[in-house]
PDB file of C-alpha atoms in Angstrom:
ATOM      1  CA  UNK A1394       1.589 -16.203 -21.989  1.00  0.00           C
ATOM      2  CA  UNK A1395      -1.363 -13.785 -21.519  1.00  0.00           C
ATOM      3  CA  UNK A1396      -2.675 -15.905 -18.408  1.00  0.00           C
ATOM      4  CA  UNK A1397       0.778 -15.384 -16.968  1.00  0.00           C
ATOM      5  CA  UNK A1398       1.046 -11.791 -17.461  1.00  0.00           C
ATOM      6  CA  UNK A1399      -2.500 -11.250 -16.268  1.00  0.00           C
ATOM      7  CA  UNK A1400      -1.663 -13.124 -13.151  1.00  0.00           C
ATOM      8  CA  UNK A1401       1.638 -10.879 -12.682  1.00  0.00           C
ATOM      9  CA  UNK A1402      -0.412  -7.809 -13.057  1.00  0.00           C
ATOM     10  CA  UNK A1403      -3.245  -8.823 -10.633  1.00  0.00           C
ATOM     11  CA  UNK A1404      -0.628  -9.948  -8.100  1.00  0.00           C
ATOM     12  CA  UNK A1405       1.096  -6.828  -8.241  1.00  0.00           C
ATOM     13  CA  UNK A1406      -2.126  -4.908  -7.700  1.00  0.00           C
ATOM     14  CA  UNK A1407      -3.072  -7.174  -4.732  1.00  0.00           C
ATOM     15  CA  UNK A1408       0.281  -6.449  -3.142  1.00  0.00           C
ATOM     16  CA  UNK A1409      -0.365  -2.591  -3.651  1.00  0.00           C
ATOM     17  CA  UNK A1410      -3.603  -2.817  -2.053  1.00  0.00           C
ATOM     18  CA  UNK A1411      -2.095  -4.848   0.773  1.00  0.00           C
ATOM     19  CA  UNK A1412       0.318  -2.027   1.504  1.00  0.00           C
ATOM     20  CA  UNK A1413      -2.435   0.235   1.832  1.00  0.00           C
ATOM     21  CA  UNK A1414      -4.435  -2.072   4.133  1.00  0.00           C
ATOM     22  CA  UNK A1415      -1.304  -2.566   6.311  1.00  0.00           C
ATOM     23  CA  UNK A1416      -0.974   1.377   6.509  1.00  0.00           C
ATOM     24  CA  UNK A1417      -4.545   1.484   7.686  1.00  0.00           C
ATOM     25  CA  UNK A1418      -4.136  -1.214  10.168  1.00  0.00           C
ATOM     26  CA  UNK A1419      -1.072   0.336  11.894  1.00  0.00           C
ATOM     27  CA  UNK A1420      -2.655   3.827  11.824  1.00  0.00           C
ATOM     28  CA  UNK A1421      -5.731   2.323  13.419  1.00  0.00           C
ATOM     29  CA  UNK A1422      -3.617   0.555  15.846  1.00  0.00           C
ATOM     30  CA  UNK A1423      -1.800   3.674  16.794  1.00  0.00           C
ATOM     31  CA  UNK A1424      -5.039   5.570  17.254  1.00  0.00           C
ATOM     32  CA  UNK A1425      -6.520   2.799  19.349  1.00  0.00           C
ATOM     33  CA  UNK A1426      -3.438   2.893  21.612  1.00  0.00           C
ATOM     34  CA  UNK A1427      -3.687   6.843  22.005  1.00  0.00           C
ATOM     35  CA  UNK A1428      -7.445   6.548  22.799  1.00  0.00           C
ATOM     36  CA  UNK A1429      -6.595   3.775  25.208  1.00  0.00           C
ATOM     37  CA  UNK A1430      -3.840   5.953  26.910  1.00  0.00           C
ATOM     38  CA  UNK A1431      -6.364   9.064  27.090  1.00  0.00           C
ATOM     39  CA  UNK A1432      -9.050   6.726  28.683  1.00  0.00           C
ATOM     40  CA  UNK A1433      -6.518   5.509  31.274  1.00  0.00           C
ATOM     41  CA  UNK A1434      -5.504   9.107  32.032  1.00  0.00           C
ATOM     42  CA  UNK A1435      -9.250  10.060  32.255  1.00  0.00           C
ATOM     43  CA  UNK A1436      -9.852   7.394  34.714  1.00  0.00           C
ATOM     44  CA  UNK A1437      -6.993   8.369  37.017  1.00  0.00           C
ATOM     45  CA  UNK A1438      -4.537   5.504  35.909  1.00  0.00           C
ATOM     46  CA  UNK A1439      -1.102   5.834  34.432  1.00  0.00           C
ATOM     47  CA  UNK A1440      -0.946   5.846  30.728  1.00  0.00           C
ATOM     48  CA  UNK A1441       0.917   2.922  29.026  1.00  0.00           C
ATOM     49  CA  UNK A1442       2.305   4.902  26.310  1.00  0.00           C
ATOM     50  CA  UNK A1443       1.531   2.920  23.508  1.00  0.00           C
ATOM     51  CA  UNK A1444       2.818   3.628  20.043  1.00  0.00           C
ATOM     52  CA  UNK A1445       3.875   1.952  17.067  1.00  0.00           C
ATOM     53  CA  UNK A1446       7.546   2.367  16.575  1.00  0.00           C
ATOM     54  CA  UNK A1447       8.679   3.969  13.301  1.00  0.00           C
ATOM     55  CA  UNK A1448       5.121   4.285  12.281  1.00  0.00           C
ATOM     56  CA  UNK A1449       5.691   7.237   9.843  1.00  0.00           C
ATOM     57  CA  UNK A1450       8.638   5.667   8.190  1.00  0.00           C
ATOM     58  CA  UNK A1451       7.060   2.299   7.821  1.00  0.00           C
ATOM     59  CA  UNK A1452       3.813   3.805   6.456  1.00  0.00           C
ATOM     60  CA  UNK A1453       6.058   5.880   3.993  1.00  0.00           C
ATOM     61  CA  UNK A1454       7.847   2.570   2.883  1.00  0.00           C
ATOM     62  CA  UNK A1455       4.435   0.987   2.437  1.00  0.00           C
ATOM     63  CA  UNK A1456       3.194   3.763   0.451  1.00  0.00           C
ATOM     64  CA  UNK A1457       6.163   3.608  -1.771  1.00  0.00           C
ATOM     65  CA  UNK A1458       5.359  -0.009  -2.233  1.00  0.00           C
ATOM     66  CA  UNK A1459       1.623   0.662  -2.849  1.00  0.00           C
ATOM     67  CA  UNK A1460       2.516   3.391  -5.455  1.00  0.00           C
ATOM     68  CA  UNK A1461       5.097   1.497  -7.666  1.00  0.00           C
ATOM     69  CA  UNK A1462       3.262  -1.871  -7.416  1.00  0.00           C
ATOM     70  CA  UNK A1463       0.133  -0.316  -8.657  1.00  0.00           C
ATOM     71  CA  UNK A1464       1.752   1.161 -11.853  1.00  0.00           C
ATOM     72  CA  UNK A1465       1.116  -1.720 -14.146  1.00  0.00           C
ATOM     73  CA  UNK A1466      -2.508  -2.113 -13.052  1.00  0.00           C
ATOM     74  CA  UNK A1467      -3.371   1.537 -13.278  1.00  0.00           C
ATOM     75  CA  UNK A1468      -2.034   1.564 -16.926  1.00  0.00           C
ATOM     76  CA  UNK A1469      -3.934  -1.429 -17.863  1.00  0.00           C
ATOM     77  CA  UNK A1470      -7.190  -0.231 -16.297  1.00  0.00           C
ATOM     78  CA  UNK A1471      -6.562   3.252 -18.020  1.00  0.00           C
ATOM     79  CA  UNK A1472      -6.482   5.257 -14.700  1.00  0.00           C
ATOM     80  CA  UNK A1473      -3.160   7.047 -15.420  1.00  0.00           C
ATOM     81  CA  UNK A1474      -3.370  10.534 -16.234  1.00  0.00           C
ATOM     82  CA  UNK A1475      -2.904  10.517 -20.044  1.00  0.00           C
ATOM     83  CA  UNK A1476      -3.271  13.695 -22.116  1.00  0.00           C
ATOM     84  CA  UNK A1477      -4.754  12.456 -25.327  1.00  0.00           C
ATOM     85  CA  UNK A1478      -5.803  15.909 -26.772  1.00  0.00           C
ATOM     86  CA  UNK A1479      -3.335  15.758 -29.643  1.00  0.00           C
ATOM     87  CA  UNK A1480      -3.932  12.177 -30.264  1.00  0.00           C
ATOM     88  CA  UNK A1481      -7.662  12.240 -30.163  1.00  0.00           C
ATOM     89  CA  UNK A1482      -7.855  14.399 -33.313  1.00  0.00           C
ATOM     90  CA  UNK A1483      -5.142  12.718 -35.374  1.00  0.00           C
ATOM     91  CA  UNK A1484      -6.027  10.395 -38.254  1.00  0.00           C
ATOM     92  CA  UNK A1485      -6.024   6.585 -37.418  1.00  0.00           C
ATOM     93  CA  UNK A1486      -2.554   5.836 -39.038  1.00  0.00           C
ATOM     94  CA  UNK A1487      -0.957   8.748 -37.295  1.00  0.00           C
ATOM     95  CA  UNK A1488      -2.531   7.930 -33.965  1.00  0.00           C
ATOM     96  CA  UNK A1489      -1.020   4.466 -34.213  1.00  0.00           C
ATOM     97  CA  UNK A1490       2.472   5.934 -34.914  1.00  0.00           C
ATOM     98  CA  UNK A1491       2.256   8.355 -31.958  1.00  0.00           C
ATOM     99  CA  UNK A1492       0.867   5.451 -29.832  1.00  0.00           C
ATOM    100  CA  UNK A1493       3.863   3.300 -30.856  1.00  0.00           C
ATOM    101  CA  UNK A1494       6.373   6.080 -30.325  1.00  0.00           C
ATOM    102  CA  UNK A1495       4.811   7.000 -26.834  1.00  0.00           C
ATOM    103  CA  UNK A1496       5.077   3.220 -25.986  1.00  0.00           C
ATOM    104  CA  UNK A1497       8.754   2.969 -27.289  1.00  0.00           C
ATOM    105  CA  UNK A1498       9.861   6.142 -25.290  1.00  0.00           C
ATOM    106  CA  UNK A1499       7.919   4.936 -22.086  1.00  0.00           C
ATOM    107  CA  UNK A1500       9.428   1.609 -22.088  1.00  0.00           C
ATOM    108  CA  UNK A1501      12.965   3.182 -22.497  1.00  0.00           C
ATOM    109  CA  UNK A1502      12.134   5.636 -19.700  1.00  0.00           C
ATOM    110  CA  UNK A1503      10.730   2.992 -17.402  1.00  0.00           C
ATOM    111  CA  UNK A1504      13.293   0.296 -18.388  1.00  0.00           C
ATOM    112  CA  UNK A1505      16.093   3.028 -17.383  1.00  0.00           C
ATOM    113  CA  UNK A1506      14.353   3.772 -14.058  1.00  0.00           C
ATOM    114  CA  UNK A1507      13.965  -0.082 -13.460  1.00  0.00           C
ATOM    115  CA  UNK A1508      17.726  -0.684 -14.103  1.00  0.00           C
ATOM    116  CA  UNK A1509      18.878   2.010 -11.603  1.00  0.00           C
ATOM    117  CA  UNK A1510      16.250   1.061  -8.983  1.00  0.00           C
ATOM    118  CA  UNK A1511      17.609  -2.669  -9.027  1.00  0.00           C
ATOM    119  CA  UNK A1512      21.285  -1.133  -8.859  1.00  0.00           C
ATOM    120  CA  UNK A1513      20.199   1.131  -5.881  1.00  0.00           C
ATOM    121  CA  UNK A1514      18.545  -1.770  -3.932  1.00  0.00           C
ATOM    122  CA  UNK A1515      21.704  -4.147  -4.649  1.00  0.00           C
ATOM    123  CA  UNK A1516      24.026  -1.277  -3.460  1.00  0.00           C
ATOM    124  CA  UNK A1517      21.791  -0.979  -0.210  1.00  0.00           C
ATOM    125  CA  UNK A1518      21.840  -4.549   0.343  1.00  0.00           C
ATOM    126  CA  UNK A1519      25.775  -4.865  -0.438  1.00  0.00           C
ATOM    127  CA  UNK A1520      26.454  -1.990   2.189  1.00  0.00           C
ATOM    128  CA  UNK A1521      23.852  -2.957   4.603  1.00  0.00           C
ATOM    129  CA  UNK A1522      22.089   0.467   4.689  1.00  0.00           C
ATOM    130  CA  UNK A1523      19.400   0.720   7.416  1.00  0.00           C
ATOM    131  CA  UNK A1524      16.683   3.405   8.119  1.00  0.00           C
ATOM    132  CA  UNK A1525      17.099   5.831  11.033  1.00  0.00           C
ATOM    133  CA  UNK A1526      13.868   5.053  12.758  1.00  0.00           C
ATOM    134  CA  UNK A1527      13.233   3.202  16.069  1.00  0.00           C
ATOM    135  CA  UNK A1528      13.117   0.103  14.237  1.00  0.00           C
ATOM    136  CA  UNK A1529      16.205   0.059  11.721  1.00  0.00           C
ATOM    137  CA  UNK A1530      14.684  -1.339   8.565  1.00  0.00           C
ATOM    138  CA  UNK A1531      17.149  -2.447   5.844  1.00  0.00           C
ATOM    139  CA  UNK A1532      16.728   0.010   2.890  1.00  0.00           C
ATOM    140  CA  UNK A1533      17.040  -2.695   0.201  1.00  0.00           C
ATOM    141  CA  UNK A1534      13.626  -4.060   1.074  1.00  0.00           C
ATOM    142  CA  UNK A1535      11.415  -1.006   0.179  1.00  0.00           C
ATOM    143  CA  UNK A1536      14.124  -0.253  -2.711  1.00  0.00           C
ATOM    144  CA  UNK A1537      13.484  -3.876  -4.116  1.00  0.00           C
ATOM    145  CA  UNK A1538       9.633  -3.473  -3.721  1.00  0.00           C
ATOM    146  CA  UNK A1539      10.099  -0.154  -5.805  1.00  0.00           C
ATOM    147  CA  UNK A1540      12.197  -1.947  -8.320  1.00  0.00           C
ATOM    148  CA  UNK A1541       9.763  -4.931  -8.532  1.00  0.00           C
ATOM    149  CA  UNK A1542       6.893  -2.505  -9.374  1.00  0.00           C
ATOM    150  CA  UNK A1543       8.941  -0.631 -12.071  1.00  0.00           C
ATOM    151  CA  UNK A1544       9.809  -3.876 -13.547  1.00  0.00           C
ATOM    152  CA  UNK A1545       6.235  -5.137 -13.744  1.00  0.00           C
ATOM    153  CA  UNK A1546       5.271  -1.676 -15.179  1.00  0.00           C
ATOM    154  CA  UNK A1547       7.969  -2.115 -17.767  1.00  0.00           C
ATOM    155  CA  UNK A1548       6.654  -5.560 -18.607  1.00  0.00           C
ATOM    156  CA  UNK A1549       3.109  -4.026 -18.979  1.00  0.00           C
ATOM    157  CA  UNK A1550       4.408  -1.331 -21.205  1.00  0.00           C
ATOM    158  CA  UNK A1551       6.318  -3.819 -23.355  1.00  0.00           C
ATOM    159  CA  UNK A1552       3.003  -6.112 -23.434  1.00  0.00           C
ATOM    160  CA  UNK A1553       1.189  -3.092 -24.897  1.00  0.00           C
ATOM    161  CA  UNK A1554       3.793  -2.267 -27.441  1.00  0.00           C
ATOM    162  CA  UNK A1555       4.113  -5.739 -28.599  1.00  0.00           C
ATOM    163  CA  UNK A1556       0.214  -5.688 -29.082  1.00  0.00           C
ATOM    164  CA  UNK A1557       0.177  -2.346 -30.689  1.00  0.00           C
ATOM    165  CA  UNK A1558       3.010  -3.659 -33.147  1.00  0.00           C
ATOM    166  CA  UNK A1559       1.110  -6.697 -34.016  1.00  0.00           C
ATOM    167  CA  UNK A1560      -1.991  -4.597 -35.028  1.00  0.00           C
ATOM    168  CA  UNK A1561      -3.952  -5.052 -31.672  1.00  0.00           C
ATOM    169  CA  UNK A1562      -5.320  -2.481 -29.363  1.00  0.00           C
ATOM    170  CA  UNK A1563      -3.351  -1.650 -26.169  1.00  0.00           C
ATOM    171  CA  UNK A1564      -4.905  -2.594 -22.988  1.00  0.00           C
ATOM    172  CA  UNK A1565      -5.230   1.101 -21.925  1.00  0.00           C
ATOM    173  CA  UNK A1566      -7.068   2.045 -25.053  1.00  0.00           C
ATOM    174  CA  UNK A1567      -9.344  -0.967 -24.643  1.00  0.00           C
ATOM    175  CA  UNK A1568     -10.144   0.261 -20.936  1.00  0.00           C
ATOM    176  CA  UNK A1569     -10.775   3.737 -22.155  1.00  0.00           C
ATOM    177  CA  UNK A1570     -13.117   2.479 -24.813  1.00  0.00           C
ATOM    178  CA  UNK A1571     -14.944   0.660 -22.183  1.00  0.00           C
ATOM    179  CA  UNK A1572     -15.398   3.702 -20.055  1.00  0.00           C
ATOM    180  CA  UNK A1573     -16.339   5.825 -23.108  1.00  0.00           C
ATOM    181  CA  UNK A1574     -13.523   8.127 -22.935  1.00  0.00           C
ATOM    182  CA  UNK A1575     -13.158  10.601 -25.872  1.00  0.00           C
ATOM    183  CA  UNK A1576     -10.554   9.993 -28.393  1.00  0.00           C
ATOM    184  CA  UNK A1577      -9.998   6.407 -27.421  1.00  0.00           C
ATOM    185  CA  UNK A1578     -11.264   4.726 -30.421  1.00  0.00           C
TER     186      UNK A1578
END
């Protein structure tokens, strides 16, 4: 099961990175079009008026995708903001209880968000809701990506909870230890 989960987390991470690359490419395309129009005007020609339609909206949707698809990976690599001041000074037994409690609460919260993100996406699909930009984009698409990111995040928290309950060390603690972060032992 571990290889499958590792691949799922890596795939979500690659999808998040792809969203950022697409944003950069679209913005670069828009900038190059403006430079081309400026150059044409400077040379006395009529500007073409090049633009990437709905760029801000598409970039926003891609940013949502990048943010939500990266959640599991950032947890597993210990790059989420995590306040461990109280837990770092607790005895080992209490620390294990606190970590378990946080994982259970986190799973409940992310499970709740995941459930309602899926319902939101299904609702948008059912009612054929579209964005208001130049290019009408079905809203269920970015909402489904958001829901997918939340589901993968919930699975990663469940994964760490199972590891914790079976006496192992959660992935984010191992990552913190590898980075030499205080209180991660």
